[in-house]
Amino acid sequence: MSRLAFILNGPNLNLLGKRQPHIYGHETLADVEKDCRALAKELKVDLRFHQSNREYEIIDWVHEAREIAGGIVINPAAFTHTSVAILDALNTFEGPVIEVHISNVHKREEFRHHSFVSGRADGVIAGFGTQGYQLALRRVARLMVEKKA
Ligand code: CA2
């Protein structure tokens, strides 16, 4: 299995650090990508980092990951709570999947408490701020090695 991980980000996460810092913090998505790339180098993992506001693009990246990647970190953003299509795509992926939420969704509105993606994820991180991405990447890197063994 490949030592390539995909980090996928859903709608509105391009605004990270630019709006609602009391919920999502001050780091931008570019900062998150930079931190993840530094960690990936340390972990000797290759990285593809993507964000889209379109559901089909996220699905297409999961399909691409099926062909070339060993693991996926995904913050599906609002699609977390709505998208059976992303769940179906993730169910076709054989490697480890870690779901990340910057905020603690369980402390927020009721509609954020349910995640379709959690039905497939090997682990879920919520409420660790943007640091959650690095924790998720570490976990995916570990699971990629374990699943290979
Ligand atoms: O806490 C998370 O990471 C979420 O996935 C973020 C989603 C939200 O719908 C989920 O319930 C929890 C929202 C992403 C929107 O990102 C923004 C960032 C900055 C400013 C405005 C939106």
mmCIF file of C-alpha atoms and ligand atoms in Angstrom:
data_model
loop_
_atom_site.group_PDB
_atom_site.id
_atom_site.type_symbol
_atom_site.label_atom_id
_atom_site.label_comp_id
_atom_site.label_asym_id
_atom_site.label_seq_id
_atom_site.Cartn_x
_atom_site.Cartn_y
_atom_site.Cartn_z
ATOM 1 C CA MET A 1 0.000 0.000 0.000
ATOM 2 C CA SER A 2 1.078 3.536 -0.807
ATOM 3 C CA ARG A 3 2.595 5.966 1.747
ATOM 4 C CA LEU A 4 0.466 8.668 0.173
ATOM 5 C CA ALA A 5 -2.248 10.334 2.266
ATOM 6 C CA PHE A 6 -5.034 12.630 1.066
ATOM 7 C CA ILE A 7 -6.315 15.445 3.272
ATOM 8 C CA LEU A 8 -9.742 16.532 2.027
ATOM 9 C CA ASN A 9 -11.647 19.611 3.149
ATOM 10 C CA GLY A 10 -15.275 20.454 2.519
ATOM 11 C CA PRO A 11 -17.272 23.622 1.916
ATOM 12 C CA ASN A 12 -16.374 27.010 3.363
ATOM 13 C CA LEU A 13 -13.111 25.797 4.886
ATOM 14 C CA ASN A 14 -11.370 28.113 2.389
ATOM 15 C CA LEU A 15 -12.575 30.881 4.746
ATOM 16 C CA LEU A 16 -10.711 29.441 7.719
ATOM 17 C CA GLY A 17 -8.954 32.159 9.725
ATOM 18 C CA LYS A 18 -10.880 34.851 7.866
ATOM 19 C CA ARG A 19 -14.327 34.572 9.552
ATOM 20 C CA GLN A 20 -15.694 33.229 12.872
ATOM 21 C CA PRO A 21 -12.299 32.933 14.646
ATOM 22 C CA HIS A 22 -14.124 32.369 17.957
ATOM 23 C CA ILE A 23 -15.257 29.001 16.550
ATOM 24 C CA TYR A 24 -12.512 28.000 14.121
ATOM 25 C CA GLY A 25 -9.458 29.940 15.299
ATOM 26 C CA HIS A 26 -7.073 32.277 13.479
ATOM 27 C CA GLU A 27 -5.111 29.803 11.352
ATOM 28 C CA THR A 28 -5.913 29.802 7.638
ATOM 29 C CA LEU A 29 -6.256 26.648 5.558
ATOM 30 C CA ALA A 30 -2.903 27.531 3.977
ATOM 31 C CA ASP A 31 -1.376 27.500 7.505
ATOM 32 C CA VAL A 32 -2.962 24.081 8.146
ATOM 33 C CA GLU A 33 -1.569 22.765 4.867
ATOM 34 C CA LYS A 34 1.897 24.104 5.701
ATOM 35 C CA ASP A 35 1.860 22.433 9.153
ATOM 36 C CA CYS A 36 0.612 19.168 7.669
ATOM 37 C CA ARG A 37 3.279 19.203 4.953
ATOM 38 C CA ALA A 38 6.007 19.701 7.582
ATOM 39 C CA LEU A 39 4.643 16.794 9.612
ATOM 40 C CA ALA A 40 4.222 14.600 6.520
ATOM 41 C CA LYS A 41 7.893 15.133 5.727
ATOM 42 C CA GLU A 42 8.817 14.032 9.259
ATOM 43 C CA LEU A 43 6.550 10.981 8.953
ATOM 44 C CA LYS A 44 7.860 10.207 5.446
ATOM 45 C CA VAL A 45 4.375 10.379 4.022
ATOM 46 C CA ASP A 46 3.497 11.971 0.662
ATOM 47 C CA LEU A 47 0.566 14.344 0.844
ATOM 48 C CA ARG A 48 -2.230 15.642 -1.374
ATOM 49 C CA PHE A 49 -4.153 18.472 0.275
ATOM 50 C CA HIS A 50 -7.460 19.620 -1.260
ATOM 51 C CA GLN A 51 -10.450 21.808 -0.468
ATOM 52 C CA SER A 52 -13.696 22.163 -2.383
ATOM 53 C CA ASN A 53 -17.106 23.737 -1.978
ATOM 54 C CA ARG A 54 -18.524 21.105 -4.379
ATOM 55 C CA GLU A 55 -19.601 17.673 -3.180
ATOM 56 C CA TYR A 56 -18.755 15.932 -6.465
ATOM 57 C CA GLU A 57 -15.134 17.134 -6.304
ATOM 58 C CA ILE A 58 -14.679 15.575 -2.872
ATOM 59 C CA ILE A 59 -16.195 12.334 -4.189
ATOM 60 C CA ASP A 60 -13.845 12.412 -7.201
ATOM 61 C CA TRP A 61 -10.830 12.853 -4.879
ATOM 62 C CA VAL A 62 -11.953 9.845 -2.812
ATOM 63 C CA HIS A 63 -12.129 7.866 -6.067
ATOM 64 C CA GLU A 64 -8.635 9.059 -6.992
ATOM 65 C CA ALA A 65 -7.422 8.077 -3.514
ATOM 66 C CA ARG A 66 -8.785 4.548 -4.155
ATOM 67 C CA GLU A 67 -6.272 4.217 -6.972
ATOM 68 C CA ILE A 68 -3.178 5.840 -5.492
ATOM 69 C CA ALA A 69 -3.435 6.574 -1.750
ATOM 70 C CA GLY A 70 -3.050 4.561 1.434
ATOM 71 C CA GLY A 71 -5.112 6.750 3.765
ATOM 72 C CA ILE A 72 -7.522 9.670 3.960
ATOM 73 C CA VAL A 73 -7.981 12.486 6.486
ATOM 74 C CA ILE A 74 -11.265 14.256 5.827
ATOM 75 C CA ASN A 75 -13.040 17.275 7.227
ATOM 76 C CA PRO A 76 -16.239 17.109 5.189
ATOM 77 C CA ALA A 77 -17.486 20.334 6.896
ATOM 78 C CA ALA A 78 -21.277 20.710 6.429
ATOM 79 C CA PHE A 79 -21.354 17.624 4.140
ATOM 80 C CA THR A 80 -20.580 15.632 7.301
ATOM 81 C CA HIS A 81 -24.193 16.008 8.332
ATOM 82 C CA THR A 82 -25.851 15.597 4.932
ATOM 83 C CA SER A 83 -23.855 13.494 2.497
ATOM 84 C CA VAL A 84 -24.673 9.846 1.926
ATOM 85 C CA ALA A 85 -22.762 10.232 -1.355
ATOM 86 C CA ILE A 86 -19.464 10.989 0.431
ATOM 87 C CA LEU A 87 -20.115 8.092 2.828
ATOM 88 C CA ASP A 88 -20.729 5.776 -0.157
ATOM 89 C CA ALA A 89 -17.493 6.928 -1.791
ATOM 90 C CA LEU A 90 -15.508 6.421 1.436
ATOM 91 C CA ASN A 91 -17.009 2.937 1.772
ATOM 92 C CA THR A 92 -15.256 2.006 -1.492
ATOM 93 C CA PHE A 93 -11.873 3.079 -0.097
ATOM 94 C CA GLU A 94 -9.906 0.280 1.551
ATOM 95 C CA GLY A 95 -7.349 2.188 3.647
ATOM 96 C CA PRO A 96 -7.708 4.058 6.937
ATOM 97 C CA VAL A 97 -10.002 7.079 7.119
ATOM 98 C CA ILE A 98 -9.864 9.659 9.923
ATOM 99 C CA GLU A 99 -12.598 12.283 10.238
ATOM 100 C CA VAL A 100 -11.598 15.696 11.612
ATOM 101 C CA HIS A 101 -13.643 18.585 12.948
ATOM 102 C CA ILE A 102 -11.959 21.742 14.140
ATOM 103 C CA SER A 103 -14.784 22.541 16.543
ATOM 104 C CA ASN A 104 -16.397 20.206 19.041
ATOM 105 C CA VAL A 105 -19.504 19.456 17.016
ATOM 106 C CA HIS A 106 -21.116 17.765 20.036
ATOM 107 C CA LYS A 107 -21.098 21.046 21.961
ATOM 108 C CA ARG A 108 -22.874 22.829 19.113
ATOM 109 C CA GLU A 109 -26.320 22.669 17.471
ATOM 110 C CA GLU A 110 -28.155 19.326 17.466
ATOM 111 C CA PHE A 111 -27.933 18.995 13.653
ATOM 112 C CA ARG A 112 -24.119 18.827 13.947
ATOM 113 C CA HIS A 113 -24.264 15.824 16.280
ATOM 114 C CA HIS A 114 -24.899 13.319 13.516
ATOM 115 C CA SER A 115 -22.202 12.442 10.995
ATOM 116 C CA PHE A 116 -22.749 10.147 8.003
ATOM 117 C CA VAL A 117 -18.973 9.892 7.595
ATOM 118 C CA SER A 118 -18.438 8.540 11.132
ATOM 119 C CA GLY A 119 -20.166 5.331 9.956
ATOM 120 C CA ARG A 120 -17.016 4.645 7.902
ATOM 121 C CA ALA A 121 -14.246 6.510 9.747
ATOM 122 C CA ASP A 122 -11.644 4.530 11.692
ATOM 123 C CA GLY A 123 -11.352 7.469 14.085
ATOM 124 C CA VAL A 124 -12.915 10.860 14.721
ATOM 125 C CA ILE A 125 -11.206 13.980 16.080
ATOM 126 C CA ALA A 126 -13.308 16.972 17.137
ATOM 127 C CA GLY A 127 -12.664 20.080 19.171
ATOM 128 C CA PHE A 128 -8.847 20.104 18.970
ATOM 129 C CA GLY A 129 -8.828 23.159 16.726
ATOM 130 C CA THR A 130 -6.648 22.989 13.628
ATOM 131 C CA GLN A 131 -4.177 20.812 15.594
ATOM 132 C CA GLY A 132 -6.679 18.013 14.929
ATOM 133 C CA TYR A 133 -5.377 17.714 11.363
ATOM 134 C CA GLN A 134 -1.882 16.869 12.558
ATOM 135 C CA LEU A 135 -3.209 14.348 15.080
ATOM 136 C CA ALA A 136 -5.269 12.773 12.316
ATOM 137 C CA LEU A 137 -2.296 12.650 9.932
ATOM 138 C CA ARG A 138 -0.167 10.932 12.590
ATOM 139 C CA ARG A 139 -2.919 8.359 13.119
ATOM 140 C CA VAL A 140 -3.406 7.722 9.408
ATOM 141 C CA ALA A 141 0.363 7.319 8.955
ATOM 142 C CA ARG A 142 0.428 4.749 11.784
ATOM 143 C CA LEU A 143 -2.595 2.855 10.440
ATOM 144 C CA MET A 144 -1.139 2.789 6.909
ATOM 145 C CA VAL A 145 1.893 0.937 8.316
ATOM 146 C CA GLU A 146 -0.187 -1.417 10.489
ATOM 147 C CA LYS A 147 -2.595 -2.329 7.665
ATOM 148 C CA LYS A 148 0.383 -3.062 5.432
ATOM 149 C CA ALA A 149 1.860 -5.536 7.939
HETATM 150 O O1 CA2 B 1 -15.696 21.952 13.094
HETATM 151 C C1 CA2 B 1 -15.532 21.639 11.903
HETATM 152 O O2 CA2 B 1 -14.429 21.427 11.411
HETATM 153 C C2 CA2 B 1 -16.758 21.556 10.970
HETATM 154 O O3 CA2 B 1 -16.556 20.468 10.088
HETATM 155 C C3 CA2 B 1 -16.768 22.866 10.206
HETATM 156 C C4 CA2 B 1 -17.993 23.026 9.308
HETATM 157 C C5 CA2 B 1 -19.289 22.726 10.059
HETATM 158 O O4 CA2 B 1 -20.390 22.735 9.162
HETATM 159 C C6 CA2 B 1 -19.225 21.392 10.765
HETATM 160 O O5 CA2 B 1 -20.430 21.210 11.489
HETATM 161 C C7 CA2 B 1 -18.051 21.339 11.718
HETATM 162 C C8 CA2 B 1 -18.068 24.446 8.773
HETATM 163 C C9 CA2 B 1 -16.864 24.858 7.998
HETATM 164 C C10 CA2 B 1 -16.979 26.300 7.714
HETATM 165 O O6 CA2 B 1 -15.712 26.857 7.873
HETATM 166 C C11 CA2 B 1 -15.632 28.191 8.085
HETATM 167 C C12 CA2 B 1 -14.422 28.642 8.521
HETATM 168 C C13 CA2 B 1 -14.273 29.968 8.791
HETATM 169 C C14 CA2 B 1 -15.317 30.852 8.576
HETATM 170 C C15 CA2 B 1 -16.524 30.401 8.134
HETATM 171 C C16 CA2 B 1 -16.672 29.053 7.869
#
